[in-house]
mmCIF file of C-alpha atoms and ligand atoms in Angstrom:
data_model
loop_
_atom_site.group_PDB
_atom_site.id
_atom_site.type_symbol
_atom_site.label_atom_id
_atom_site.label_comp_id
_atom_site.label_asym_id
_atom_site.label_seq_id
_atom_site.Cartn_x
_atom_site.Cartn_y
_atom_site.Cartn_z
ATOM 1 C CA MET A 1 -15.579 32.591 15.230
ATOM 2 C CA THR A 2 -16.057 29.514 13.051
ATOM 3 C CA ARG A 3 -13.823 26.576 13.791
ATOM 4 C CA LYS A 4 -10.957 26.178 11.373
ATOM 5 C CA LYS A 5 -10.860 23.202 9.064
ATOM 6 C CA LEU A 6 -8.288 20.523 9.821
ATOM 7 C CA VAL A 7 -6.102 18.588 7.413
ATOM 8 C CA VAL A 8 -3.483 15.899 8.050
ATOM 9 C CA GLN A 9 -0.476 16.042 5.706
ATOM 10 C CA LYS A 10 2.059 13.225 5.431
ATOM 11 C CA TYR A 11 5.499 13.592 3.893
ATOM 12 C CA GLY A 12 7.512 10.523 2.897
ATOM 13 C CA GLY A 13 11.207 9.915 3.443
ATOM 14 C CA SER A 14 12.186 10.722 -0.152
ATOM 15 C CA SER A 15 10.668 14.201 0.309
ATOM 16 C CA LEU A 16 12.744 14.735 3.448
ATOM 17 C CA SER A 17 16.161 13.504 2.461
ATOM 18 C CA SER A 18 18.037 16.761 3.119
ATOM 19 C CA THR A 19 17.675 19.780 5.357
ATOM 20 C CA ASP A 20 17.005 21.876 2.230
ATOM 21 C CA GLN A 21 14.067 19.627 1.421
ATOM 22 C CA ILE A 22 12.799 19.855 4.988
ATOM 23 C CA SER A 23 12.925 23.627 4.743
ATOM 24 C CA ASN A 24 11.010 23.594 1.427
ATOM 25 C CA ILE A 25 8.347 21.301 2.830
ATOM 26 C CA ALA A 26 8.033 23.594 5.867
ATOM 27 C CA GLU A 27 7.095 26.388 3.440
ATOM 28 C CA LYS A 28 4.493 24.128 1.846
ATOM 29 C CA ILE A 29 2.975 23.393 5.265
ATOM 30 C CA ILE A 30 2.894 27.087 6.152
ATOM 31 C CA SER A 31 1.111 27.891 2.900
ATOM 32 C CA LYS A 32 -1.632 25.431 3.892
ATOM 33 C CA THR A 33 -2.125 27.256 7.209
ATOM 34 C CA LYS A 34 -2.409 30.502 5.235
ATOM 35 C CA GLN A 35 -5.416 28.965 3.476
ATOM 36 C CA GLY A 36 -7.088 28.860 6.891
ATOM 37 C CA TYR A 37 -6.333 25.263 7.835
ATOM 38 C CA MET A 38 -5.157 23.738 11.079
ATOM 39 C CA VAL A 39 -2.442 21.316 10.029
ATOM 40 C CA VAL A 40 -1.234 18.098 11.620
ATOM 41 C CA VAL A 41 1.886 16.853 9.845
ATOM 42 C CA VAL A 42 3.062 13.234 9.852
ATOM 43 C CA VAL A 43 6.629 12.558 8.735
ATOM 44 C CA SER A 44 8.602 9.471 7.729
ATOM 45 C CA ALA A 45 12.284 9.118 8.511
ATOM 46 C CA MET A 46 14.683 11.139 6.316
ATOM 47 C CA GLY A 47 15.715 9.440 3.048
ATOM 48 C CA ASP A 48 17.135 5.972 3.635
ATOM 49 C CA SER A 49 17.652 6.434 7.353
ATOM 50 C CA THR A 50 15.412 3.496 8.357
ATOM 51 C CA ASP A 51 17.499 1.176 6.151
ATOM 52 C CA ASN A 52 20.661 2.673 7.622
ATOM 53 C CA LEU A 53 19.441 2.000 11.177
ATOM 54 C CA ILE A 54 18.676 -1.619 10.245
ATOM 55 C CA SER A 55 22.180 -1.989 8.854
ATOM 56 C CA LEU A 56 23.755 -0.461 11.998
ATOM 57 C CA ALA A 57 21.836 -2.956 14.118
ATOM 58 C CA SER A 58 23.044 -5.914 12.065
ATOM 59 C CA GLN A 59 26.636 -4.715 12.463
ATOM 60 C CA VAL A 60 26.469 -5.123 16.234
ATOM 61 C CA ASN A 61 24.213 -8.191 16.265
ATOM 62 C CA SER A 62 23.672 -10.488 13.281
ATOM 63 C CA ASN A 63 20.422 -11.575 14.915
ATOM 64 C CA ALA A 64 19.163 -8.043 15.485
ATOM 65 C CA ASN A 65 16.039 -8.531 13.359
ATOM 66 C CA SER A 66 14.682 -11.067 15.808
ATOM 67 C CA ILE A 67 15.220 -8.803 18.836
ATOM 68 C CA THR A 68 12.124 -6.919 17.910
ATOM 69 C CA ARG A 69 11.595 -4.799 21.010
ATOM 70 C CA GLU A 70 15.008 -3.161 20.636
ATOM 71 C CA MET A 71 14.632 -2.854 16.856
ATOM 72 C CA ASP A 72 11.363 -0.975 17.287
ATOM 73 C CA ILE A 73 12.923 1.563 19.638
ATOM 74 C CA LEU A 74 15.870 1.962 17.289
ATOM 75 C CA LEU A 75 13.752 2.377 14.139
ATOM 76 C CA SER A 76 11.381 4.809 15.835
ATOM 77 C CA THR A 77 14.287 7.253 16.222
ATOM 78 C CA GLY A 78 14.391 7.885 12.452
ATOM 79 C CA GLU A 79 11.013 9.596 12.596
ATOM 80 C CA LEU A 80 12.006 11.513 15.753
ATOM 81 C CA VAL A 81 14.872 13.104 13.809
ATOM 82 C CA SER A 82 12.648 14.217 10.924
ATOM 83 C CA SER A 83 9.771 15.421 13.119
ATOM 84 C CA THR A 84 12.003 17.540 15.338
ATOM 85 C CA LEU A 85 13.965 18.974 12.389
ATOM 86 C CA MET A 86 10.699 19.847 10.647
ATOM 87 C CA THR A 87 9.446 21.547 13.805
ATOM 88 C CA LEU A 88 12.679 23.515 14.211
ATOM 89 C CA SER A 89 12.410 24.608 10.588
ATOM 90 C CA LEU A 90 8.801 25.767 11.051
ATOM 91 C CA ILE A 91 9.788 27.706 14.183
ATOM 92 C CA ALA A 92 12.688 29.317 12.269
ATOM 93 C CA LYS A 93 10.065 30.573 9.821
ATOM 94 C CA ASN A 94 8.144 32.170 12.697
ATOM 95 C CA LYS A 95 5.445 29.533 12.887
ATOM 96 C CA LYS A 96 4.270 28.082 16.161
ATOM 97 C CA ALA A 97 4.963 24.343 15.968
ATOM 98 C CA ILE A 98 5.551 21.351 18.224
ATOM 99 C CA SER A 99 6.806 17.835 17.541
ATOM 100 C CA LEU A 100 5.220 14.777 19.152
ATOM 101 C CA SER A 101 6.520 11.217 19.114
ATOM 102 C CA GLY A 102 3.932 8.519 18.429
ATOM 103 C CA VAL A 103 3.736 7.928 22.176
ATOM 104 C CA GLN A 104 3.217 11.617 22.938
ATOM 105 C CA ALA A 105 0.597 11.799 20.189
ATOM 106 C CA GLY A 106 -1.435 9.125 22.029
ATOM 107 C CA ILE A 107 -1.102 6.375 19.419
ATOM 108 C CA MET A 108 -1.819 3.033 21.117
ATOM 109 C CA THR A 109 -1.077 -0.258 19.367
ATOM 110 C CA ASP A 110 -1.138 -3.982 19.942
ATOM 111 C CA SER A 111 2.099 -5.691 20.979
ATOM 112 C CA VAL A 112 3.250 -7.127 17.658
ATOM 113 C CA HIS A 113 6.679 -5.521 17.375
ATOM 114 C CA GLY A 114 7.642 -4.714 13.797
ATOM 115 C CA SER A 115 4.089 -4.787 12.460
ATOM 116 C CA ALA A 116 1.905 -3.409 15.222
ATOM 117 C CA ARG A 117 -1.677 -2.363 14.537
ATOM 118 C CA ILE A 118 -3.184 0.810 15.930
ATOM 119 C CA SER A 119 -5.814 0.022 18.548
ATOM 120 C CA ASP A 120 -6.746 3.505 19.696
ATOM 121 C CA ILE A 121 -5.636 7.127 19.535
ATOM 122 C CA ASN A 122 -5.963 9.488 22.482
ATOM 123 C CA ILE A 123 -6.173 12.835 20.712
ATOM 124 C CA ASN A 124 -6.167 15.065 23.819
ATOM 125 C CA ARG A 125 -2.588 16.251 23.531
ATOM 126 C CA ILE A 126 -2.784 16.960 19.786
ATOM 127 C CA GLN A 127 -6.069 18.783 20.303
ATOM 128 C CA GLU A 128 -4.540 20.887 23.100
ATOM 129 C CA GLU A 129 -1.642 21.924 20.880
ATOM 130 C CA LEU A 130 -3.928 22.693 17.938
ATOM 131 C CA ASN A 131 -6.011 24.897 20.242
ATOM 132 C CA LYS A 132 -2.840 26.893 20.940
ATOM 133 C CA ASP A 133 -2.631 27.440 17.190
ATOM 134 C CA SER A 134 0.438 25.254 16.757
ATOM 135 C CA ILE A 135 1.293 23.112 13.776
ATOM 136 C CA VAL A 136 1.619 19.635 15.271
ATOM 137 C CA VAL A 137 4.322 17.447 13.714
ATOM 138 C CA VAL A 138 3.879 13.774 14.577
ATOM 139 C CA ALA A 139 6.575 11.114 14.120
ATOM 140 C CA GLY A 140 4.990 8.491 11.842
ATOM 141 C CA PHE A 141 5.236 4.699 11.946
ATOM 142 C CA GLN A 142 5.236 4.284 15.751
ATOM 143 C CA GLY A 143 3.085 3.907 18.821
ATOM 144 C CA LEU A 144 2.957 2.462 22.314
ATOM 145 C CA ASN A 145 1.725 -0.953 23.424
ATOM 146 C CA ASN A 146 -0.043 -1.591 26.711
ATOM 147 C CA LEU A 147 3.201 -2.821 28.284
ATOM 148 C CA GLY A 148 4.599 0.680 27.857
ATOM 149 C CA ASP A 149 6.948 -0.234 25.008
ATOM 150 C CA VAL A 150 7.440 1.556 21.722
ATOM 151 C CA THR A 151 6.177 -0.347 18.679
ATOM 152 C CA THR A 152 6.473 0.256 14.937
ATOM 153 C CA LEU A 153 3.753 -0.326 12.373
ATOM 154 C CA GLY A 154 5.796 -2.095 9.684
ATOM 155 C CA ARG A 155 7.726 -0.676 6.731
ATOM 156 C CA GLY A 156 5.914 2.192 5.083
ATOM 157 C CA GLY A 157 3.755 2.550 8.190
ATOM 158 C CA SER A 158 3.682 6.351 8.267
ATOM 159 C CA ASP A 159 0.841 6.374 5.722
ATOM 160 C CA THR A 160 -1.173 4.369 8.231
ATOM 161 C CA THR A 161 -0.331 6.807 11.037
ATOM 162 C CA ALA A 162 -1.505 9.677 8.854
ATOM 163 C CA VAL A 163 -4.844 8.203 7.817
ATOM 164 C CA ALA A 164 -5.526 6.951 11.371
ATOM 165 C CA LEU A 165 -4.863 10.434 12.784
ATOM 166 C CA ALA A 166 -7.067 12.022 10.127
ATOM 167 C CA VAL A 167 -9.883 9.672 11.175
ATOM 168 C CA ALA A 168 -9.365 10.244 14.922
ATOM 169 C CA LEU A 169 -9.205 14.033 14.505
ATOM 170 C CA ASN A 170 -12.122 14.093 12.081
ATOM 171 C CA ALA A 171 -9.998 15.887 9.472
ATOM 172 C CA GLU A 172 -11.422 17.104 6.183
ATOM 173 C CA ARG A 173 -8.991 14.801 4.402
ATOM 174 C CA CYS A 174 -5.581 13.172 4.603
ATOM 175 C CA GLU A 175 -2.968 14.418 2.127
ATOM 176 C CA ILE A 176 -0.060 12.125 1.293
ATOM 177 C CA TYR A 177 2.883 13.848 -0.385
ATOM 178 C CA THR A 178 5.376 11.597 -2.096
ATOM 179 C CA ASP A 179 7.813 11.406 -5.012
ATOM 180 C CA VAL A 180 5.235 10.655 -7.712
ATOM 181 C CA GLU A 181 2.436 12.916 -8.889
ATOM 182 C CA GLY A 182 -0.462 10.632 -8.102
ATOM 183 C CA ILE A 183 -2.062 7.379 -9.184
ATOM 184 C CA TYR A 184 -1.806 6.413 -12.853
ATOM 185 C CA THR A 185 -3.925 4.230 -15.155
ATOM 186 C CA THR A 186 -0.923 1.921 -15.312
ATOM 187 C CA ASP A 187 2.797 1.938 -14.560
ATOM 188 C CA PRO A 188 4.189 4.989 -16.443
ATOM 189 C CA ARG A 189 7.481 3.134 -16.867
ATOM 190 C CA ILE A 190 5.698 0.599 -19.091
ATOM 191 C CA THR A 191 3.794 3.002 -21.320
ATOM 192 C CA LYS A 192 4.065 6.746 -21.799
ATOM 193 C CA LYS A 193 0.326 6.712 -22.442
ATOM 194 C CA ALA A 194 -0.302 6.069 -18.724
ATOM 195 C CA ARG A 195 -2.515 8.885 -17.481
ATOM 196 C CA LYS A 196 -2.710 10.377 -14.023
ATOM 197 C CA LEU A 197 -6.170 9.884 -12.533
ATOM 198 C CA ASP A 198 -8.010 12.779 -10.861
ATOM 199 C CA GLU A 199 -9.868 10.335 -8.669
ATOM 200 C CA ILE A 200 -10.116 6.653 -7.867
ATOM 201 C CA SER A 201 -12.264 4.656 -5.452
ATOM 202 C CA PHE A 202 -10.809 3.044 -2.336
ATOM 203 C CA GLU A 203 -11.693 -0.389 -3.680
ATOM 204 C CA GLU A 204 -9.931 0.225 -6.989
ATOM 205 C CA MET A 205 -6.930 1.672 -5.186
ATOM 206 C CA LEU A 206 -6.653 -1.424 -3.018
ATOM 207 C CA GLU A 207 -6.490 -3.529 -6.181
ATOM 208 C CA MET A 208 -3.975 -1.216 -7.824
ATOM 209 C CA ALA A 209 -1.877 -0.612 -4.713
ATOM 210 C CA SER A 210 1.278 -1.472 -6.610
ATOM 211 C CA LEU A 211 0.880 1.332 -9.133
ATOM 212 C CA GLY A 212 2.487 4.762 -9.274
ATOM 213 C CA ALA A 213 2.447 5.880 -5.686
ATOM 214 C CA LYS A 214 3.247 2.762 -3.760
ATOM 215 C CA MET A 215 0.582 3.357 -1.172
ATOM 216 C CA ASN A 216 0.508 1.243 1.929
ATOM 217 C CA PRO A 217 -2.652 -0.913 1.514
ATOM 218 C CA ARG A 218 -3.373 -0.706 5.251
ATOM 219 C CA SER A 219 -3.814 3.033 4.976
ATOM 220 C CA ILE A 220 -6.221 2.623 2.045
ATOM 221 C CA GLU A 221 -8.212 0.078 4.044
ATOM 222 C CA LEU A 222 -8.498 2.569 6.893
ATOM 223 C CA GLY A 223 -9.660 5.238 4.465
ATOM 224 C CA LEU A 224 -12.266 2.853 3.089
ATOM 225 C CA VAL A 225 -13.586 1.696 6.461
ATOM 226 C CA TYR A 226 -13.834 5.216 7.948
ATOM 227 C CA ASN A 227 -14.593 7.020 4.695
ATOM 228 C CA MET A 228 -11.597 9.348 5.006
ATOM 229 C CA PRO A 229 -10.633 10.811 1.604
ATOM 230 C CA VAL A 230 -6.925 10.432 0.835
ATOM 231 C CA TYR A 231 -5.264 12.838 -1.601
ATOM 232 C CA VAL A 232 -1.968 11.654 -3.124
ATOM 233 C CA ALA A 233 0.312 14.204 -4.791
ATOM 234 C CA SER A 234 3.941 15.127 -5.352
ATOM 235 C CA SER A 235 5.904 16.937 -2.639
ATOM 236 C CA PHE A 236 7.935 18.643 -5.318
ATOM 237 C CA SER A 237 5.357 20.117 -7.669
ATOM 238 C CA ILE A 238 2.058 21.950 -7.523
ATOM 239 C CA GLU A 239 0.462 19.606 -10.085
ATOM 240 C CA GLN A 240 -2.915 18.257 -9.081
ATOM 241 C CA GLY A 241 -2.686 14.756 -7.598
ATOM 242 C CA THR A 242 -5.240 11.946 -7.249
ATOM 243 C CA LEU A 243 -8.106 11.827 -4.772
ATOM 244 C CA ILE A 244 -8.853 8.367 -3.377
ATOM 245 C CA HIS A 245 -12.394 8.406 -2.080
ATOM 246 C CA ARG A 246 -15.711 6.617 -1.834
ATOM 247 C CA SER A 247 -16.967 5.974 -5.329
ATOM 248 C CA SER A 248 -20.324 7.175 -6.444
ATOM 249 C CA ASN A 249 -21.763 5.455 -9.468
ATOM 250 C CA MET A 250 -22.742 8.755 -11.005
ATOM 251 C CA GLU A 251 -19.097 9.490 -11.577
ATOM 252 C CA ILE A 252 -18.320 6.337 -13.430
ATOM 253 C CA ARG A 253 -17.756 7.123 -17.055
ATOM 254 C CA LYS A 254 -15.378 4.292 -17.680
ATOM 255 C CA ALA A 255 -15.704 0.696 -16.659
ATOM 256 C CA VAL A 256 -11.982 0.006 -16.550
ATOM 257 C CA THR A 257 -9.965 2.444 -14.444
ATOM 258 C CA GLY A 258 -6.521 0.955 -14.609
ATOM 259 C CA ILE A 259 -4.194 -1.923 -15.339
ATOM 260 C CA ALA A 260 -2.185 -3.373 -12.470
ATOM 261 C CA VAL A 261 0.995 -5.370 -12.873
ATOM 262 C CA ASP A 262 2.884 -7.485 -10.354
ATOM 263 C CA LYS A 263 6.073 -9.078 -11.618
ATOM 264 C CA ASN A 264 6.917 -10.853 -8.391
ATOM 265 C CA VAL A 265 4.947 -14.064 -9.007
ATOM 266 C CA ALA A 266 5.805 -17.752 -8.872
ATOM 267 C CA LYS A 267 3.470 -20.752 -8.957
ATOM 268 C CA ILE A 268 3.335 -24.162 -7.404
ATOM 269 C CA THR A 269 1.268 -27.079 -8.708
ATOM 270 C CA VAL A 270 0.611 -30.107 -6.572
ATOM 271 C CA LYS A 271 -0.347 -32.783 -9.095
ATOM 272 C CA GLY A 272 -2.630 -35.691 -8.527
ATOM 273 C CA VAL A 273 -4.011 -34.988 -5.066
ATOM 274 C CA MET A 274 -7.196 -36.731 -3.940
ATOM 275 C CA ASP A 275 -10.343 -34.798 -4.792
ATOM 276 C CA GLN A 276 -11.950 -34.918 -1.365
ATOM 277 C CA PRO A 277 -12.947 -32.539 1.455
ATOM 278 C CA GLY A 278 -10.126 -31.059 3.531
ATOM 279 C CA ILE A 279 -7.304 -31.435 1.019
ATOM 280 C CA ALA A 280 -7.103 -27.750 0.069
ATOM 281 C CA ALA A 281 -7.031 -26.758 3.723
ATOM 282 C CA GLU A 282 -4.294 -29.268 4.510
ATOM 283 C CA LEU A 283 -2.181 -28.174 1.544
ATOM 284 C CA LEU A 284 -2.309 -24.526 2.531
ATOM 285 C CA LYS A 285 -2.033 -24.790 6.312
ATOM 286 C CA PRO A 286 1.780 -25.151 6.490
ATOM 287 C CA LEU A 287 2.079 -22.006 4.378
ATOM 288 C CA SER A 288 -0.155 -19.930 6.608
ATOM 289 C CA ASP A 289 1.654 -21.281 9.683
ATOM 290 C CA GLU A 290 4.869 -19.895 8.187
ATOM 291 C CA GLY A 291 3.302 -16.565 7.243
ATOM 292 C CA ILE A 292 3.595 -17.172 3.489
ATOM 293 C CA SER A 293 0.692 -15.538 1.719
ATOM 294 C CA ILE A 294 -0.784 -17.141 -1.327
ATOM 295 C CA ASP A 295 -2.560 -15.243 -4.016
ATOM 296 C CA VAL A 296 -4.259 -16.849 -6.998
ATOM 297 C CA ILE A 297 -5.574 -20.377 -6.401
ATOM 298 C CA VAL A 298 -6.867 -22.708 -9.094
ATOM 299 C CA GLN A 299 -8.127 -26.243 -8.667
ATOM 300 C CA ASN A 300 -9.138 -28.255 -11.683
ATOM 301 C CA THR A 301 -12.224 -30.417 -11.778
ATOM 302 C CA SER A 302 -11.374 -34.059 -11.501
ATOM 303 C CA SER A 303 -12.195 -36.919 -13.800
ATOM 304 C CA ASP A 304 -10.426 -39.798 -12.062
ATOM 305 C CA GLY A 305 -10.887 -38.817 -8.416
ATOM 306 C CA THR A 306 -7.648 -36.836 -8.325
ATOM 307 C CA THR A 307 -6.996 -33.210 -9.181
ATOM 308 C CA ASP A 308 -4.200 -30.675 -9.682
ATOM 309 C CA PHE A 309 -4.000 -27.838 -7.193
ATOM 310 C CA THR A 310 -2.144 -24.685 -8.279
ATOM 311 C CA TYR A 311 -1.444 -21.459 -6.400
ATOM 312 C CA THR A 312 0.881 -18.482 -6.638
ATOM 313 C CA VAL A 313 3.283 -17.010 -4.088
ATOM 314 C CA SER A 314 5.796 -14.194 -4.330
ATOM 315 C CA GLU A 315 9.072 -15.242 -5.973
ATOM 316 C CA SER A 316 11.000 -14.802 -2.756
ATOM 317 C CA ASN A 317 8.731 -17.331 -1.007
ATOM 318 C CA LEU A 318 8.891 -20.000 -3.728
ATOM 319 C CA GLU A 319 11.755 -22.037 -2.322
ATOM 320 C CA ARG A 320 10.306 -22.200 1.188
ATOM 321 C CA ALA A 321 6.851 -23.035 -0.126
ATOM 322 C CA VAL A 322 8.183 -25.889 -2.281
ATOM 323 C CA SER A 323 10.043 -27.380 0.664
ATOM 324 C CA LEU A 324 6.936 -27.129 2.858
ATOM 325 C CA MET A 325 4.962 -28.996 0.192
ATOM 326 C CA GLY A 326 7.672 -31.648 0.096
ATOM 327 C CA SER A 327 7.281 -32.334 3.796
ATOM 328 C CA LEU A 328 3.505 -32.664 3.807
ATOM 329 C CA ASP A 329 2.622 -35.900 5.478
ATOM 330 C CA GLY A 330 -0.644 -37.706 5.194
ATOM 331 C CA ILE A 331 -1.369 -36.275 1.728
ATOM 332 C CA ASN A 332 -0.726 -38.342 -1.370
ATOM 333 C CA TYR A 333 0.168 -36.632 -4.603
ATOM 334 C CA LYS A 334 1.956 -37.473 -7.826
ATOM 335 C CA ASN A 335 4.512 -34.664 -7.905
ATOM 336 C CA ILE A 336 5.111 -30.976 -7.303
ATOM 337 C CA GLU A 337 5.925 -28.575 -10.105
ATOM 338 C CA SER A 338 6.949 -24.972 -9.748
ATOM 339 C CA GLY A 339 6.876 -22.174 -12.290
ATOM 340 C CA ILE A 340 8.840 -18.941 -12.384
ATOM 341 C CA ASP A 341 9.088 -15.916 -14.716
ATOM 342 C CA LEU A 342 5.407 -15.223 -14.276
ATOM 343 C CA ALA A 343 3.565 -11.976 -13.739
ATOM 344 C CA LYS A 344 0.112 -10.944 -12.663
ATOM 345 C CA LEU A 345 -1.785 -8.677 -15.009
ATOM 346 C CA SER A 346 -5.148 -7.266 -13.934
ATOM 347 C CA ILE A 347 -7.701 -4.855 -15.288
ATOM 348 C CA VAL A 348 -9.411 -2.988 -12.451
ATOM 349 C CA GLY A 349 -12.588 -0.927 -12.365
ATOM 350 C CA THR A 350 -15.672 -0.490 -10.226
ATOM 351 C CA GLY A 351 -17.679 -0.034 -13.400
ATOM 352 C CA MET A 352 -17.060 -3.629 -14.507
ATOM 353 C CA GLU A 353 -19.295 -4.846 -11.715
ATOM 354 C CA ASN A 354 -22.234 -6.730 -13.195
ATOM 355 C CA SER A 355 -21.310 -5.780 -16.736
ATOM 356 C CA PRO A 356 -20.457 -8.724 -18.950
ATOM 357 C CA GLY A 357 -17.939 -8.615 -21.753
ATOM 358 C CA TYR A 358 -14.830 -7.209 -20.083
ATOM 359 C CA ALA A 359 -13.221 -10.580 -19.502
ATOM 360 C CA SER A 360 -13.751 -11.718 -23.067
ATOM 361 C CA LYS A 361 -12.412 -8.424 -24.380
ATOM 362 C CA MET A 362 -9.312 -8.737 -22.212
ATOM 363 C CA PHE A 363 -8.723 -12.332 -23.267
ATOM 364 C CA SER A 364 -9.159 -11.585 -26.954
ATOM 365 C CA VAL A 365 -6.633 -8.732 -26.740
ATOM 366 C CA LEU A 366 -4.163 -11.148 -25.150
ATOM 367 C CA SER A 367 -4.886 -13.830 -27.731
ATOM 368 C CA SER A 368 -4.333 -11.370 -30.595
ATOM 369 C CA LEU A 369 -0.832 -10.863 -29.137
ATOM 370 C CA ASN A 370 -0.365 -14.632 -28.891
ATOM 371 C CA VAL A 371 -0.005 -14.341 -25.121
ATOM 372 C CA ASN A 372 -0.755 -17.527 -23.249
ATOM 373 C CA ILE A 373 -2.901 -17.183 -20.113
ATOM 374 C CA ASP A 374 -1.710 -19.475 -17.366
ATOM 375 C CA MET A 375 -4.294 -18.775 -14.683
ATOM 376 C CA ILE A 376 -7.384 -16.577 -14.329
ATOM 377 C CA THR A 377 -9.224 -15.197 -11.328
ATOM 378 C CA THR A 378 -11.766 -12.467 -10.916
ATOM 379 C CA SER A 379 -13.319 -10.324 -8.223
ATOM 380 C CA GLU A 380 -16.294 -8.003 -8.664
ATOM 381 C CA ILE A 381 -14.038 -5.181 -9.777
ATOM 382 C CA ARG A 382 -11.010 -6.981 -11.194
ATOM 383 C CA ILE A 383 -10.066 -9.542 -13.833
ATOM 384 C CA THR A 384 -6.650 -11.062 -13.223
ATOM 385 C CA THR A 385 -4.499 -13.244 -15.447
ATOM 386 C CA ILE A 386 -1.177 -14.895 -14.753
ATOM 387 C CA ILE A 387 1.023 -14.700 -17.841
ATOM 388 C CA ASN A 388 4.687 -14.922 -18.757
ATOM 389 C CA LYS A 389 6.756 -12.022 -17.427
ATOM 390 C CA ASN A 390 8.165 -11.305 -20.884
ATOM 391 C CA ASP A 391 4.666 -10.698 -22.249
ATOM 392 C CA ILE A 392 3.810 -7.955 -19.760
ATOM 393 C CA GLU A 393 4.971 -4.883 -21.668
ATOM 394 C CA LYS A 394 3.137 -5.573 -24.919
ATOM 395 C CA SER A 395 0.028 -6.747 -23.071
ATOM 396 C CA VAL A 396 -0.198 -3.608 -20.948
ATOM 397 C CA VAL A 397 0.266 -1.372 -23.987
ATOM 398 C CA ALA A 398 -2.422 -3.210 -25.971
ATOM 399 C CA LEU A 399 -4.931 -3.327 -23.094
ATOM 400 C CA HIS A 400 -4.352 0.344 -22.297
ATOM 401 C CA ASP A 401 -5.317 1.116 -25.902
ATOM 402 C CA ALA A 402 -8.182 -1.372 -26.076
ATOM 403 C CA PHE A 403 -9.876 0.023 -22.972
ATOM 404 C CA GLU A 404 -9.127 3.610 -24.049
ATOM 405 C CA LEU A 405 -7.452 4.543 -20.804
ATOM 406 C CA GLU A 406 -5.427 7.341 -22.324
ATOM 407 C CA ALA A 407 -8.452 9.543 -22.861
ATOM 408 C CA PRO A 408 -9.947 11.129 -19.737
HETATM 409 N N1 LIG B 501 10.491 5.020 7.930
HETATM 410 C C1 LIG B 501 9.685 3.855 7.846
HETATM 411 C C2 LIG B 501 10.106 3.021 6.649
HETATM 412 O O1 LIG B 501 11.009 3.402 5.923
HETATM 413 C C3 LIG B 501 8.223 4.174 7.780
HETATM 414 C C4 LIG B 501 7.775 4.927 6.560
HETATM 415 O O2 LIG B 501 8.575 5.362 5.748
HETATM 416 O O3 LIG B 501 6.566 5.128 6.403
HETATM 417 O O4 LIG B 501 9.563 1.990 6.428
HETATM 418 MG MG1 MG B 502 10.403 5.387 4.418
#
């Protein structure tokens, strides 16, 4: 007998918000086994239940968020509810199935409660159950640290559980079912011309992580590092989704794959700092100490021995970042300016690598719309501009046309 192929399927909370939905998804899982697959299922908590648990905790302790060990145990229960209900539903449909918590599934993590990272997976138990021909339903988003405590992987962490299990079990691929039909060339809410992609490379997906399916970037990174293909599709339809996989140059027919937008951008400029070694590091250290991530950084060349240093943060971090800059000691500067109502607009595509001309085309499209570019950065596969938030819609529409993203 040839060994059956294995697939890991993950279902998100919005696909599991009622018992009717759970029952429908159970049918979907069973149909996969009928195609000759062994199936490991990873589930998120039902609907908004993680948010509801957080709110319950804050009702009994306004400091609950800082009591991270207890919060992790509490939040892990959301996934226990959905995994056991899914298993009961599968059994009701005469399928052999068993639920496993993250701990029972052998998922080991570091000790960072609330955003733990998977260190290892002991697959023995899952393997044993698969050998008995069971569908194994694993509670996503959780694991065990080496002190014997339950940890969670951070919001949206079930995607990471799924891809990590697919890697550990050597699955054919990881399938992520969600409430959108796949990955689009750009945000379909901005232009109806946005087109669903059949495939996209891991690298491009990492750049576009904010589009369409809000994929957890950690899970994409895992897919990239271990070369585990990730298929993203809708839980509710049978439409073909998008395959995220290792790119092969032979497949590149288009240089630009998509347009990514992030409207949660603010900037800070520290004016008139000395142009000398160590200043950039000193300016940014208080931010990293506080866990504030910075994105685009621009430093101008100096003419008089001083320079302006500008970087972006998410809007919600602006206030804290400004106050940290205000309390910098030992650094002289003229003043600090902050800017809001900004957005990040990027064109993304593996095919742009080493091909000139894409930046100038992007900039001339923006200039024809009279859109001012505030900042620019590039990577090998991305050209990013910071522009005014109000200019986003028209810019996306024009760039989508200019790079002919509508046509397959
Ligand atoms: N239930 C968790 C959350 O809402 C994990 C997940 O959905 O992946 O963040
Ligand atoms: Mg969720």
